[in-house]
Amino acid sequence: MFEGLKNKLRDVRSRFGASIEETLEESPVSPSPATPVADLTAQEPAPESTKDEIHPHEGVLEAASEKKPKSGFFTKVKTLVIEREFILTEKDLEDPLFELEMILLESDVALPVTDAIIAHMRTSLVGNHRKIRESPDEIVTLALKNALREVLGEGLDLPGFIRSHEKPVKILFTGVNGTGKTTSIAKVSDFLKKKGFSIVIGAGDTYRAGAIEQIRVHADRLGIRLIHHQEGADPSAVLFDAVEYARAHKVDVVLADTAGRFHNRANLMSQLEKIRRIFKPDLIFYVDEATAGNDAVVRAAEFEKTIGADGVMLTKVDMDKKGGSAISIAYTIGKPLVFLGVGQEYEDIVLFTPDLIINEILGEDA
Amino acid sequence: MLDSLSNSLKDAVKKLAGKAVVDRAAVDELVRDLQRALIQADVNVKLVMGLSQSIKKRALEEELPKGMGVRDHVLRIVYQELVSLMGPEAEVSLKPQTILMAGLQGSGKTTTTAKLCRYFQRKGLKVGAICCDNFRPGAFTQLQTLCQRINVPIYGDPKEKDALRIVKNGLTALRDVEVIIVDTAGRHALEDDLIEEIMQINAIVKPSHRWLVIDAALGQAARDQARRFHEAIGIDGVVITKMDGTAKGGGALSAVAETNSSIVFIGSGETIDDLERFEPNGFISRMLGMGDLKALVERAEDVMEGGDLDVNAMLKGKFTLKDMYKQLEALNKMGPLKQVLSMLPLGGMNVPNEVYDVTSVKMERYRIMMDSMTDDEMDDPSLLGTSRIHRIAMGSGSSVDDVRELIKYYKMMQRALKGFKGGGRFSMNRMMKQFGGGDKLV
């Protein structure tokens, strides 16, 4: 997973490195000697260009494919004596940063999130000339790593959480239609069962045709008790019964399915609120798909606002190797990713840890 | 966030207004905002870059047509380029045919299959469905439940492991129906065995159409996924689902561009009637944050089976309380208010979410108040003076303020509709009102 992002980031990182080294190489050519005064004035161009927050997007295709013309850069260095030497100015970063922006966008990182990451990269890179001199590659990697770590969060140790809390631990699954809530519940059940927990599932999707049948088949296959009413029943009542069952039978975990709903439907969202009130979940998992684009941000924010979320489960990661929506969602609601769904089988589920992903994307060898 | 985006697009358009020559800086700004809008709508990044290049080139190089303002000129180019991206308008023939549904897991194939059954059934055709999704538990039950509600025969066998055999048997079982819709299991481009399976299904069914179902929220992946499906079975139409959420459906646009097909239908709600024919006008408007009247008209005609609401009279600006009464009644039939409002010419306005929650209750109250009015008052609301308002309030058990509010609402609707009169299929004038002046309606 995350292969696409990984490969592309590798490219851009070498470009960053190249751009920085270019600056280093060419600086001695500049006619005027370095003085402490020049150092001060050299800071000036940076704030000047920060007001140009949005890059000139047009002409991107050329900009992205063509290498920076060396001679142009050369003359620029010569004429703008003030801007010369080691300091990495906004201008030097413009091309690589723009390229990074495109890569993030193409990897389905939502526009506002991309903007934030680019801004983070810019502030942490511009002006740091001494460190750059030591090792350009390292500082770029570090900046990217920090940006991603900041966004991805720390993960959540679910088995640990369950052990340290009063039983039954109640987990509610929410999300929009078709993201894979029901399948995810089956996978999480399987995962927890293998860790030695006892589980009961509440069939809270009483709306979609065939939903109860779907979860029933999963529960049968996994040998897990399912509490369900018939189609059209009140989901809160079903889940209440599931909790009662868990109490009576000393079950460790209650997993509650809910019907998919769009965040812009007030009545469905208030139904979910009622479910939360009655079910009193210890954890709310927001389920969304890796393939979602910019809307991932909109709906994650809306779910977080109305119902809240304690963790994110990202599904269909096998479908989209780029994994950008993981970054979007985590950034938007600031809650840890807990699981990744990576296939159609029950065991196709991965417990998320930030280092795993960051190292996978950036590669520890670098 | 999205609103601020479409506002900045509006501002960029405003800057073009009143200019005699095309201003490079203004065009640059417009193109940049357009890029951001399209990327945020999930259109493929490469596609957006290519598109904006050609828009910019044309805007700067093409000669300004006589009598056309810069703003109209540029917007016309934007519109034309976007439309050309969408390919030709798809024909849906009402002849006997077989349609194969393909798509990713959870994109809404089964729901769409049932909606399509309903669509063709309403057009007077004998319809049947085959469910060859024997992988996902409950898939057969789901389609069966949906089809039973509308009395459409369905063939499927959840116990049969071989999808190909289900299809063969299904085709035999349903040989009497005119339109057969084949629902398949969800699969994605990287599952080679499943892609192989759908190729075999395609070979057996020899469908008249192979439609790709795309979730409106699908992002950049749309392009690669569509390519793989296209290579495998030759996609000739795209159905966008879940357009009732906040997603803009740009992924579908990437898919269409990749497969050289066109968008056929749009799924926009959870009930079986929530399927619209695709209309490039409306889609673009929605993507860029403008109202779309045409889809509303079509939908109104379809749902109300004629006669209830004289949309044309409304468009001519002759809009009385009687029309509004009918409109409120019609709204009930037409489904979620937000969806209808997004198609109304109020599209450019920022309606706070609370409005939608209150409104359905309020609509009912409005209707009761109007029941207390005389025919004359309904025809000519200007008659309503203080004493008449008092009478109406007493008669309907509401307060004077409530009645005044109703009148205010009526006036707002009237003004909105007036703004829309004139202009044919695609009026620049109309588009501009949405772009530029929509906000003052609030």
Short mmCIF file of C-alpha atoms in Angstrom, two decimals, chain B residues 47 70 76 190-191 220 291-292 343 397:
data_model
loop_
_atom_site.label_atom_id
_atom_site.label_comp_id
_atom_site.label_asym_id
_atom_site.label_seq_id
_atom_site.Cartn_x
_atom_site.Cartn_y
_atom_site.Cartn_z
CA LEU B 47 -7.14 16.33 -16.96
CA VAL B 70 -15.43 39.41 -22.35
CA ARG B 76 -18.69 30.24 -23.08
CA LEU B 190 -6.08 -4.85 -9.36
CA GLU B 191 -8.10 -8.02 -8.86
CA GLN B 220 -8.13 10.45 -8.54
CA GLY B 291 -28.34 26.32 -9.84
CA ASP B 292 -29.74 23.95 -12.41
CA MET B 343 -31.73 22.52 -8.50
CA GLY B 397 -54.84 29.38 13.57
#
